[in-house]
Short mmCIF file of C-alpha atoms in Angstrom, two decimals:
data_model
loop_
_atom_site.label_atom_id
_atom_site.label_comp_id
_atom_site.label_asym_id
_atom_site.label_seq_id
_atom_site.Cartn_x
_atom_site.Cartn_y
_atom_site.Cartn_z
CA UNK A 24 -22.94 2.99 -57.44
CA UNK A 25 -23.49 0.06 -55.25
CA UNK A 26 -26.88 -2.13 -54.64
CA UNK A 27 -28.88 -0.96 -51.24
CA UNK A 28 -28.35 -3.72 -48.66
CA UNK A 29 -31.58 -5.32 -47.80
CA UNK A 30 -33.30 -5.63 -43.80
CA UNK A 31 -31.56 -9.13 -43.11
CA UNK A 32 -28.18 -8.21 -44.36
CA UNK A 33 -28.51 -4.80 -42.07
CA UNK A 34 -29.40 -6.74 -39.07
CA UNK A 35 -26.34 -9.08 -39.62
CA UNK A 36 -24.09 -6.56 -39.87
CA UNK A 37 -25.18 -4.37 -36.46
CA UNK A 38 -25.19 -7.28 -34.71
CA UNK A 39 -21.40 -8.55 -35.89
CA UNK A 40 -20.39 -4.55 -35.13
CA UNK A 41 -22.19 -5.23 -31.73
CA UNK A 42 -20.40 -8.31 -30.57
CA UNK A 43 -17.03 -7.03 -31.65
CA UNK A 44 -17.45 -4.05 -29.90
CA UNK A 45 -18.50 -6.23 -26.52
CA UNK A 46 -15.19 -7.88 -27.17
CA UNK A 47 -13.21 -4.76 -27.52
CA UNK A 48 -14.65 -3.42 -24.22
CA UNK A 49 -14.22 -6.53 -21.91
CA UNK A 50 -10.29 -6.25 -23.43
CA UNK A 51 -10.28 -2.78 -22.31
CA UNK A 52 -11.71 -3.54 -18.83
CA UNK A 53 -8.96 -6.17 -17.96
CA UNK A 54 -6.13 -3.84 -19.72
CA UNK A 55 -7.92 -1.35 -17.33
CA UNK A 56 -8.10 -3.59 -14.23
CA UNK A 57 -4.37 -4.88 -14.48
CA UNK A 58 -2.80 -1.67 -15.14
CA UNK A 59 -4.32 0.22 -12.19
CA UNK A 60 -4.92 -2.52 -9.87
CA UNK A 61 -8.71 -2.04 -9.22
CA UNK A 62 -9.76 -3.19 -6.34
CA UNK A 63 -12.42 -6.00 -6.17
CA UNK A 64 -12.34 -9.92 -5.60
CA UNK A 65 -8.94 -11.16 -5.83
CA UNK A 66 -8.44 -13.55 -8.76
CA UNK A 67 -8.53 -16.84 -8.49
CA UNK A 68 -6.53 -18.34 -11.65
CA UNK A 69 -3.35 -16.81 -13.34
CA UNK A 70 -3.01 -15.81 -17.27
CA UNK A 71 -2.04 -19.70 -17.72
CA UNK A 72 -5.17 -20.86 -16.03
CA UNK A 73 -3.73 -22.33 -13.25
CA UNK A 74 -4.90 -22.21 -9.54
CA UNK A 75 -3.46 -19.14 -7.91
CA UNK A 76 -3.37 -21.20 -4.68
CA UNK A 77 -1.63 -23.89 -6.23
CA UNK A 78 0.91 -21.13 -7.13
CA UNK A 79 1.36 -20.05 -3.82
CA UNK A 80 1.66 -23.49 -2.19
CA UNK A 81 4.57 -24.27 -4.69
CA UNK A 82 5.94 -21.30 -4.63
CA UNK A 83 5.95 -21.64 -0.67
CA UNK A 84 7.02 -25.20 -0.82
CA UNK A 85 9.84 -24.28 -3.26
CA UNK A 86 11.29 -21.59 -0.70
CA UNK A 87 11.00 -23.85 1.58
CA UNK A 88 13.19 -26.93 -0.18
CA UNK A 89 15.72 -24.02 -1.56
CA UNK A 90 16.38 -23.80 2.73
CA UNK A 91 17.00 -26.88 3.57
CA UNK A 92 20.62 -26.61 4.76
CA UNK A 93 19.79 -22.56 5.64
CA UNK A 94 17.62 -20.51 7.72
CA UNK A 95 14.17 -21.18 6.97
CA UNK A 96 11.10 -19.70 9.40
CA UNK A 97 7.09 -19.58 7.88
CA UNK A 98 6.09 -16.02 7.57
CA UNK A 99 2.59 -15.00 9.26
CA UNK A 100 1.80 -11.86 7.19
CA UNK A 101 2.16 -14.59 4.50
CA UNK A 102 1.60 -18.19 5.54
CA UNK A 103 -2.03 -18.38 6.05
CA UNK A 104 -3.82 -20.88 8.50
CA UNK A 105 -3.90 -20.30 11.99
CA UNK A 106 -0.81 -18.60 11.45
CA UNK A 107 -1.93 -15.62 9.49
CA UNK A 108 -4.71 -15.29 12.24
CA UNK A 109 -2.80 -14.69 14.92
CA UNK A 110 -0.93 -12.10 12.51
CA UNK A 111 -3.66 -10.38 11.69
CA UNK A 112 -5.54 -9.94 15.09
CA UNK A 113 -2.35 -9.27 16.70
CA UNK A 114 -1.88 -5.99 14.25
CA UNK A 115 -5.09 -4.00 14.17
CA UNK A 116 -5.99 -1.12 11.83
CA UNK A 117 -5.94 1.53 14.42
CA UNK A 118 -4.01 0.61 17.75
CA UNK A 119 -5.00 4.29 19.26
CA UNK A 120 -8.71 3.66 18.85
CA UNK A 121 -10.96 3.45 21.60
CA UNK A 122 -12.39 -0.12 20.36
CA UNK A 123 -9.22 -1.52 19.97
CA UNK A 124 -9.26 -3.86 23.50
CA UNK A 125 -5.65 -4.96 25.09
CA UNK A 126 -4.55 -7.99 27.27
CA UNK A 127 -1.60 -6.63 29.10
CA UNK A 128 0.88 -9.67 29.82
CA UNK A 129 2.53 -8.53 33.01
CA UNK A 130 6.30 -9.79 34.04
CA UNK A 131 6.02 -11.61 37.57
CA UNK A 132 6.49 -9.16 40.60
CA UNK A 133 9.59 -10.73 41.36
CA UNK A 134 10.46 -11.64 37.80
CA UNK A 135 14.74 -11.19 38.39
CA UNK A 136 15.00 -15.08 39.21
CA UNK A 137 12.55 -16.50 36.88
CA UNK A 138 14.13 -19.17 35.24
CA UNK A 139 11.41 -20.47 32.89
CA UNK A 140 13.15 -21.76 29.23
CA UNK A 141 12.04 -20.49 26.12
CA UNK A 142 9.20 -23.10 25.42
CA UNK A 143 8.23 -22.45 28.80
CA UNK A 144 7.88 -18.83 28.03
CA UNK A 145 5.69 -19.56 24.75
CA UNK A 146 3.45 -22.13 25.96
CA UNK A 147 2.25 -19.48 28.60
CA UNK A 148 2.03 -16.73 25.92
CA UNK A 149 0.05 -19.34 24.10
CA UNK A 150 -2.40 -19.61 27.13
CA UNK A 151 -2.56 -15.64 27.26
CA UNK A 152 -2.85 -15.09 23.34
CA UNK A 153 -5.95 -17.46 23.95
CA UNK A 154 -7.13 -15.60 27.40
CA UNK A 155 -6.56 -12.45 24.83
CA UNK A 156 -8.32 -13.52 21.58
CA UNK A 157 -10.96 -14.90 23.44
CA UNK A 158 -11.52 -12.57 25.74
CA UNK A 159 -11.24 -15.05 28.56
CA UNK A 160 -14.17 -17.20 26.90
CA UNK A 161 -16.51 -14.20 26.88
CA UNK A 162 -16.46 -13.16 22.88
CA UNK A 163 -19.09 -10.50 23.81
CA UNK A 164 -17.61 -7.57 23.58
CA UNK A 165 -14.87 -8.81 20.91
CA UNK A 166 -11.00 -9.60 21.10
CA UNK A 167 -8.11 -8.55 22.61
CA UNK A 168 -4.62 -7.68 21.27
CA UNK A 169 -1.95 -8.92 23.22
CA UNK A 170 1.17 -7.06 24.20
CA UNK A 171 3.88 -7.51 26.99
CA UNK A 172 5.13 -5.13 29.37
CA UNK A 173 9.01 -3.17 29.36
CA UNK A 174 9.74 -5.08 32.26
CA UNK A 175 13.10 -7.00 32.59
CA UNK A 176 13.18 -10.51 30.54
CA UNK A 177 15.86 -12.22 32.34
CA UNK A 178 17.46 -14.25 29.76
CA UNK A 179 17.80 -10.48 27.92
CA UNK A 180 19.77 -9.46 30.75
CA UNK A 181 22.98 -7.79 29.05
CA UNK A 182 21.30 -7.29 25.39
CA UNK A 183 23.50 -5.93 23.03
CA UNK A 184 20.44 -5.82 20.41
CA UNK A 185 17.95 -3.69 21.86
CA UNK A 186 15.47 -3.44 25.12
CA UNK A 187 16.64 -5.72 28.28
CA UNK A 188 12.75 -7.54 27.25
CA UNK A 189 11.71 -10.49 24.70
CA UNK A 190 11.86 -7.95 22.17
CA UNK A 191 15.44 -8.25 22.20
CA UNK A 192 15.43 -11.62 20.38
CA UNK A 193 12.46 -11.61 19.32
CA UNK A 194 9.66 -9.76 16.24
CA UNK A 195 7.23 -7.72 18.84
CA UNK A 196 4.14 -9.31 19.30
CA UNK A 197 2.31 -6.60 17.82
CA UNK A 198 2.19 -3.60 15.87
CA UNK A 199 0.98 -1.81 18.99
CA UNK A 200 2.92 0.10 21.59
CA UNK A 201 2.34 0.64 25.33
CA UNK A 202 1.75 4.07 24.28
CA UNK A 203 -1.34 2.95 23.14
CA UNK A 204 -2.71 1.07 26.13
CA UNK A 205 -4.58 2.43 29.35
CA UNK A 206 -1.92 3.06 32.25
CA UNK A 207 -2.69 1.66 35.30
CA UNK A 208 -4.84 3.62 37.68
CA UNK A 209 -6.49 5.26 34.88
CA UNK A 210 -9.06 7.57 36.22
CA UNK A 211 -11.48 7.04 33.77
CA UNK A 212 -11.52 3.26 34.83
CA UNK A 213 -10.28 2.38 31.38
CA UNK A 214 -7.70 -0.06 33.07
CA UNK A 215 -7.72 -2.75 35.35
CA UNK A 216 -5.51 -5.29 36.85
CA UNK A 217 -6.53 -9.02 37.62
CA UNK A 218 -5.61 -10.68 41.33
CA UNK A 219 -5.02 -13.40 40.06
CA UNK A 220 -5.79 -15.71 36.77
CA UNK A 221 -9.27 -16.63 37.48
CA UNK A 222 -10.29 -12.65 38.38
CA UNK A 223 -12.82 -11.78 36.35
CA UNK A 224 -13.67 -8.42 34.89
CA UNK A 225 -16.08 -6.22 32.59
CA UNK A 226 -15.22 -7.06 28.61
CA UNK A 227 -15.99 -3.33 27.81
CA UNK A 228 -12.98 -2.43 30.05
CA UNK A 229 -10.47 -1.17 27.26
CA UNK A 230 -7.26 -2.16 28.66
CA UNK A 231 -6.89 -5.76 31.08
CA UNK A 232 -3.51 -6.06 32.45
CA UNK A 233 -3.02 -9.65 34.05
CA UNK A 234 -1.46 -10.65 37.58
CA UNK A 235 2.12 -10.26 38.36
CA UNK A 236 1.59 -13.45 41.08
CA UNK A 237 0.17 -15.59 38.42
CA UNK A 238 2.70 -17.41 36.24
CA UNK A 239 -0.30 -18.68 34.12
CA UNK A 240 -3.34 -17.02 32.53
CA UNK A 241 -6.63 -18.26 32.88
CA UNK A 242 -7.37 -21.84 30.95
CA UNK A 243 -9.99 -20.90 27.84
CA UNK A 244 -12.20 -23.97 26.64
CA UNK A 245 -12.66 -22.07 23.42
CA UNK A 246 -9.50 -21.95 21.39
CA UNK A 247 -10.78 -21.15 17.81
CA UNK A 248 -13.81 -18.90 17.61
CA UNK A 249 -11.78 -16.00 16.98
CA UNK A 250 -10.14 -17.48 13.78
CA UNK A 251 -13.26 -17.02 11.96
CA UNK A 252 -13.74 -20.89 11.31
CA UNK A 253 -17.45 -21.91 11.20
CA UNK A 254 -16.99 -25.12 13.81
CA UNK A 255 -15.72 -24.17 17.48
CA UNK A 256 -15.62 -28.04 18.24
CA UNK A 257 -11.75 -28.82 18.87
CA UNK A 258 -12.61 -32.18 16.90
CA UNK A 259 -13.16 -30.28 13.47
CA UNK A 260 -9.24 -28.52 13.88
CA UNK A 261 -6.16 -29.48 14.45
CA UNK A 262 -4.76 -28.53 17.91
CA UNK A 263 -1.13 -29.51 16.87
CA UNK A 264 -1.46 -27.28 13.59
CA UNK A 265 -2.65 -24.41 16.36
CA UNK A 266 0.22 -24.93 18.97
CA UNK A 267 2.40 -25.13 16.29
CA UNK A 268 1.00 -21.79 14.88
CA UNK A 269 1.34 -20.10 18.36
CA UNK A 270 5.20 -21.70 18.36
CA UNK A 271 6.22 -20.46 15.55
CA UNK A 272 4.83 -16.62 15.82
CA UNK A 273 6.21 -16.22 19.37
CA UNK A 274 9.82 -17.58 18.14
CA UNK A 275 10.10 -15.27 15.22
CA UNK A 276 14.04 -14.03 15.78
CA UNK A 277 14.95 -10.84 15.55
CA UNK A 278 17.43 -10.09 12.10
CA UNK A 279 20.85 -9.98 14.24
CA UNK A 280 19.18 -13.55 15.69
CA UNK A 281 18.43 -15.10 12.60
CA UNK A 282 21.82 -13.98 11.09
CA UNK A 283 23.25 -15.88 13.94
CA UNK A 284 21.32 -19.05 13.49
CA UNK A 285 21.75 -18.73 9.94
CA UNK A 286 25.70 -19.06 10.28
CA UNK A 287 25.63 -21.36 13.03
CA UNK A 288 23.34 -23.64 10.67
CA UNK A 289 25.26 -23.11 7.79
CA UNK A 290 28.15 -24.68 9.85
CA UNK A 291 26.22 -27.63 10.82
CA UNK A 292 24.38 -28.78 8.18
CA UNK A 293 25.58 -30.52 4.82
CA UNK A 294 24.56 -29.43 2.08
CA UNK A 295 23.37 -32.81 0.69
CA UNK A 296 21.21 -33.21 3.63
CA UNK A 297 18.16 -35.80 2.98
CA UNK A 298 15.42 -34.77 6.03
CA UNK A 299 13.29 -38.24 4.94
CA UNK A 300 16.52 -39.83 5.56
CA UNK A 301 17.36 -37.47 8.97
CA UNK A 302 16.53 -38.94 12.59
CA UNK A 303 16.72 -36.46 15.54
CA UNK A 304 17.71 -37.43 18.77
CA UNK A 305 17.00 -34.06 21.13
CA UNK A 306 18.19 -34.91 24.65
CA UNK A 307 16.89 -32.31 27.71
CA UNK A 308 19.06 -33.63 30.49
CA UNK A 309 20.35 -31.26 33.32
CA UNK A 310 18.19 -29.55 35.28
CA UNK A 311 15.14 -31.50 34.03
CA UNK A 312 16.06 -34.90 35.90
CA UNK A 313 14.79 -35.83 39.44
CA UNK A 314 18.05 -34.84 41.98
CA UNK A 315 20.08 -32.54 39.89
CA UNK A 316 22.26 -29.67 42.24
CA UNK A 317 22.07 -26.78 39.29
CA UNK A 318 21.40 -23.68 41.56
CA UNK A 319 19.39 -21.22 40.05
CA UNK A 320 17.63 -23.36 38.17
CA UNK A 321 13.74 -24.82 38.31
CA UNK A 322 13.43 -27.98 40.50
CA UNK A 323 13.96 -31.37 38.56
CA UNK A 324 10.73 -33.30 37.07
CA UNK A 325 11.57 -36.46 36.00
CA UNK A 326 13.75 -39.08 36.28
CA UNK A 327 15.48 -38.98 32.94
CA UNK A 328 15.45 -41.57 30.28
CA UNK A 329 19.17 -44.03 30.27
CA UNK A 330 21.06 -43.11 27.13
CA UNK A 331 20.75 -46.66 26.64
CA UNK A 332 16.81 -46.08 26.31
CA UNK A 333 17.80 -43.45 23.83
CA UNK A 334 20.18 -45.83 22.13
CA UNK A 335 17.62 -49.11 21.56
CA UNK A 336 15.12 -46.62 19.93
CA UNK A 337 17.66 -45.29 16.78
CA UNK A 338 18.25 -49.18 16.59
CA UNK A 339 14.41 -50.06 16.41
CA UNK A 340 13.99 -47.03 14.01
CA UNK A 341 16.88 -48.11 11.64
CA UNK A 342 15.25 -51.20 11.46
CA UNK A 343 12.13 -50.01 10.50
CA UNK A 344 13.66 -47.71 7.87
CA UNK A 345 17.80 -48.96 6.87
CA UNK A 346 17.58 -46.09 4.68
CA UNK A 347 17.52 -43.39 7.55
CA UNK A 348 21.62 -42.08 6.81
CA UNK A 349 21.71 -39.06 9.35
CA UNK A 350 21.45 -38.37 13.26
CA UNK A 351 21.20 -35.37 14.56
CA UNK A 352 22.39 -35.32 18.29
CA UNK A 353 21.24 -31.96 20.80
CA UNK A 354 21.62 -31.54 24.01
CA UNK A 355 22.15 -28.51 26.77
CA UNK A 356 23.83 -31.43 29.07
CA UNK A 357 27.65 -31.70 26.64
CA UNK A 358 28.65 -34.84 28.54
CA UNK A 359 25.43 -36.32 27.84
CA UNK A 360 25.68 -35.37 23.88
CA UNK A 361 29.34 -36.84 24.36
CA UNK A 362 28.18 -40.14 25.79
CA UNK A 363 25.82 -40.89 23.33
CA UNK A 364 27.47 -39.89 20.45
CA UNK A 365 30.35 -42.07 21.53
CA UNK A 366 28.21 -45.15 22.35
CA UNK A 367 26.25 -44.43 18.63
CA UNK A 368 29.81 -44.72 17.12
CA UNK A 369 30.20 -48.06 19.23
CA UNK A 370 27.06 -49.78 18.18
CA UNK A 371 27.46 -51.84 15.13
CA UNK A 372 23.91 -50.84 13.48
CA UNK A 373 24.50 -47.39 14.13
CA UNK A 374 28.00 -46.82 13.39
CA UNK A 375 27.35 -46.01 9.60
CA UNK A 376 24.86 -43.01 10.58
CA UNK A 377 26.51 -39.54 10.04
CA UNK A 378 26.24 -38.08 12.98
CA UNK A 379 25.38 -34.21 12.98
CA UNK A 380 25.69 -31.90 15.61
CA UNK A 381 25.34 -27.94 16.35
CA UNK A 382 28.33 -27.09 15.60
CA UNK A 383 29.62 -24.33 18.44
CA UNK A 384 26.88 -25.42 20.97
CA UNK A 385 27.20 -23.03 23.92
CA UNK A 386 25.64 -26.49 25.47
CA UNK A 387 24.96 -24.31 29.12
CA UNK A 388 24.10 -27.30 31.14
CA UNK A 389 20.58 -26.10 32.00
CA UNK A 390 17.31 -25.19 30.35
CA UNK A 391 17.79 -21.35 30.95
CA UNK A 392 20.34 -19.03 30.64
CA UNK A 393 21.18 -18.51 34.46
CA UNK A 394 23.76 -21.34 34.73
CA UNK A 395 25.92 -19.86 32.33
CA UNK A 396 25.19 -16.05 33.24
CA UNK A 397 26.64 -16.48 36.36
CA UNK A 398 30.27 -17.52 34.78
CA UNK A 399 30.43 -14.39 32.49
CA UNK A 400 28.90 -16.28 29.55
CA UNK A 401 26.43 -14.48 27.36
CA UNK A 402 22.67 -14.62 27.37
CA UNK A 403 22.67 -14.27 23.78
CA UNK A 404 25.05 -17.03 22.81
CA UNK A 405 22.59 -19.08 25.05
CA UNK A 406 19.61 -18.29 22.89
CA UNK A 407 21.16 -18.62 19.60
CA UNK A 408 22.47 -22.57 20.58
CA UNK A 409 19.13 -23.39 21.43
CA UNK A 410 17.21 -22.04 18.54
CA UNK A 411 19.62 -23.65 16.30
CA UNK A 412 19.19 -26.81 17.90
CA UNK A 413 16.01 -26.49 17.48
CA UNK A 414 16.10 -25.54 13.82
CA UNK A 415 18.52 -28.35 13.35
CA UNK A 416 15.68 -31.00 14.29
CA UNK A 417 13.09 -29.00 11.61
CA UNK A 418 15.44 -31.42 9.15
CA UNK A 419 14.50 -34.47 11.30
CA UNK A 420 11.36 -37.47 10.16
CA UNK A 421 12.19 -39.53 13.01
CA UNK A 422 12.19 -38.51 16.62
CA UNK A 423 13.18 -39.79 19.66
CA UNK A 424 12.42 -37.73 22.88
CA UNK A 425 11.04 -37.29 25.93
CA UNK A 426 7.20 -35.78 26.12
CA UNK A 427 7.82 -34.56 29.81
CA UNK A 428 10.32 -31.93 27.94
CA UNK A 429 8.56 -29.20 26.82
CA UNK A 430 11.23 -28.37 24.89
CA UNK A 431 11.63 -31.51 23.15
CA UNK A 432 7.64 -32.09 22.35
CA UNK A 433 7.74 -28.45 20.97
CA UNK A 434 10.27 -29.41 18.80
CA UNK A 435 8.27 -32.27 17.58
CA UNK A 436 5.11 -30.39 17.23
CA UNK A 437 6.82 -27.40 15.29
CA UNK A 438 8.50 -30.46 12.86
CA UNK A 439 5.11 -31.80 12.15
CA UNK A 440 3.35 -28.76 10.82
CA UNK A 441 6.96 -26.42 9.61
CA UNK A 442 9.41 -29.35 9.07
CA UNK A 443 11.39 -30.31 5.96
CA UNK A 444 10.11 -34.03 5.76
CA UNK A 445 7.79 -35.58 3.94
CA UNK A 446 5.49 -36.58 7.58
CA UNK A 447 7.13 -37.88 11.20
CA UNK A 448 7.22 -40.33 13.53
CA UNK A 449 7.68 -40.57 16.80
CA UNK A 450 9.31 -42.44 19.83
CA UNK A 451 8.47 -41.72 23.24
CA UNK A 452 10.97 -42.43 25.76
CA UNK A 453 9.48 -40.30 28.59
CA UNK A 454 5.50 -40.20 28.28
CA UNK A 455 3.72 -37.30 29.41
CA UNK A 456 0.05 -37.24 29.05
CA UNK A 457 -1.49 -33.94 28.06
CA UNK A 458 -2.75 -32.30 24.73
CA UNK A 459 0.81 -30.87 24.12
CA UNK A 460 2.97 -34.19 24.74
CA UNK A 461 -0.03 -36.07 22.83
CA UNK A 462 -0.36 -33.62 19.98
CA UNK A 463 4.40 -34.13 19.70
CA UNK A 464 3.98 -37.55 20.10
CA UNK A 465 1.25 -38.56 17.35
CA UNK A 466 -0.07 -35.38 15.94
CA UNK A 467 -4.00 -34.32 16.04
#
């Protein structure tokens, strides 16, 4: 028979029982939470009390190193920044639903000849993603999706891969389908098409479709009010960080593409590659020079940099850094690449550099695929080259280029913000002086 327990001993005792049943319960609750993934706020710390965004940036950064002599290309469902915006506004919930808005990019009336190149083509869907997200400046009546037409794409002339459109080398731009849009002529006035790039229109129209006269859409002072951020003022974001963003989602390859690239890549790059120790040397020759006699191509529109320009600019840079150990040499123009890799072999502080190149360069001799359409070559084999280029110069922390090349500044711009260096610099052979040439050439 034992002694009664007195009041203070009681009250000890609940209270112990009390605590270690609070214990037991929170224990349950996470069991409970983990094992059928309750939905709530999203943690912030894994079981090892690190940052879970500190995971994700290694884990993202270690991807990233693992690809350095593969096929590499940032992710939008996954990347984040302005990258992950365009992602998400470009893939609604419901695509059939009335308040889902479209910006219709139309082909060009007479679109057979249009010989725009590829960063040609994605600086203008840059202008109407921004016409699109921002409804034209008007954010009244919300944002727009943006999809293209089914008309012909001329460099997909011939596809093997799918539609004769972007879509044949390239992710869709959205999860939507032109099923889903207002047709033209829609009696319910649900559609309508603009004269030109400045027409305006109502914002509670469902369905905008833009000129086919117009090459460009409308210029939009407002670039970043639909990406959530609390400051609209251009000085608070970075505007290289959002045309590389815009870059990078409209030159997402389609899987036969980026097997292609992969290979060609895999052919071109060592494995022991060192991109702080890389310089890139993209030359845009051909067509692009003042005087050139490339029929059915765009008219020239500069007068092109000497090789010997391009030559005195590796020499300053390996003086600035004697560490730099690779070159990588581009160019749609072969006898240019030719030239200059000869006269880099030639030059006594540049003759140590291994010089890399992309290996099986269709090197068409023009910035679009027309040149080398018309003598049987393929389209395809066109697009591949020049994506691989460009990939090639991803490995690059020293540039020099042209900013009158839109090609070439795109390259730098996509280097700064996806590249495989530690940062970039810059020489300017060929100064333009806009946001994009100023945003390749310095960053901002």
């Amino acid at each position: 028979m034992g002694f009664p327990l007195k009041a203070p001993m009681l009250k000890t005792k609940h209270m112990s029982l009390m605590v270690a049943l609070l214990g037991f319960m929170q224990i349950l609750w996470m069991y409970f939470q983990s094992t059928y993934n309750c939905v709530g706020a999203s943690p912030t710390m894994s079981v090892d009390n690190r940052p879970l965004s500190t995971l994700r940036q290694a884990a993202y950064a270690s991807d990233k190193r693992s690809s350095v002599a593969s096929f590499w290309w940032p992710d939008p469902a996954t990347n984040g920044g302005f990258l992950s915006a365009i992602h998400l506004t470009q893939h609604p919930d419901d695509c059939s639903s009335k308040s889902t808005k479209f910006f219709v990019m139309s082909s060009l009336k007479d679109n057979d000849g249009d010989n725009r190149g590829l960063s040609a083509w994605a600086a203008i869907t840059m202008q109407h993603m921004l016409h699109a997200f921002t409804d034209g400046d008007d954010y009244s009546a919300g944002r727009r999706v943006l999809i293209n037409d089914n008309h012909l794409w001329p460099m997909a002339k011939g596809c093997e891969h799918g539609p004769e459109t972007r879509d044949c080398y390239f992710i869709p731009f959205t999860s939507c389908k032109l099923s889903d849009v207002d047709p033209i002529g829609a009696k319910d006035g649900s559609a309508v098409v603009l004269k030109d790039a400045k027409s305006d229109y109502s914002r509670f129209t469902r369905t905008v479709y833009s000129s086919d006269t117009a090459k460009y859409a409308r210029p939009t002072k407002d670039h970043f009010s639909w990406t959530g951020l609390q400051s609209n003022n251009p000085k608070d974001h970075s505007n290289t960080a959002l045309s590389a963003a815009f870059l990078a989602y409209n030159l997402q390859p389609q899987p036969w593409l980026r097997r292609e690239i992969e290979s060609r890549l895999k052919r071109s790059l060592p494995s022991d590659i060192d991109p702080d120790r890389t310089l890139g040397v993209p030359i845009r020759r051909s067509d692009k020079c003042h005087g050139h006699s490339i029929e059915g191509s765009a008219n020239g529109e500069l007068n092109c940099p000497d090789l010997n320009t391009y030559l005195d600019s590796v020499k300053n840079f390996l003086v600035f850094d004697p560490l730099i150990e690779n070159v990588i040499v581009t160019s749609e123009d072969a006898s240019a690449c030719s030239e200059f890799i000869t006269m880099l072999k030639n030059d006594d502080l540049c003759s140590s550099l291994r010089i890399l190149q992309n290996v099986g360069d269709t090197q068409q001799g023009t910035g679009s695929a027309s040149q080398l359409e018309k003598q049987g070559a393929s389209n395809a084999d066109v697009i591949a080259s020049a994506l691989t280029s460009l990939h090639l110069h991803l490995r690059a922390r020293y540039f020099v280029l042209t900013t009158k090349s839109s090609w070439t500044s795109s390259i730098a711009i996509l280097a700064r913000e996806y590249g495989f260096a530690s940062d970039h610099y810059v020489i300017d052979i060929g100064k333009n002086h806009n946001t994009f040439s100023d945003n390749a050439r310095r960053g901002g």
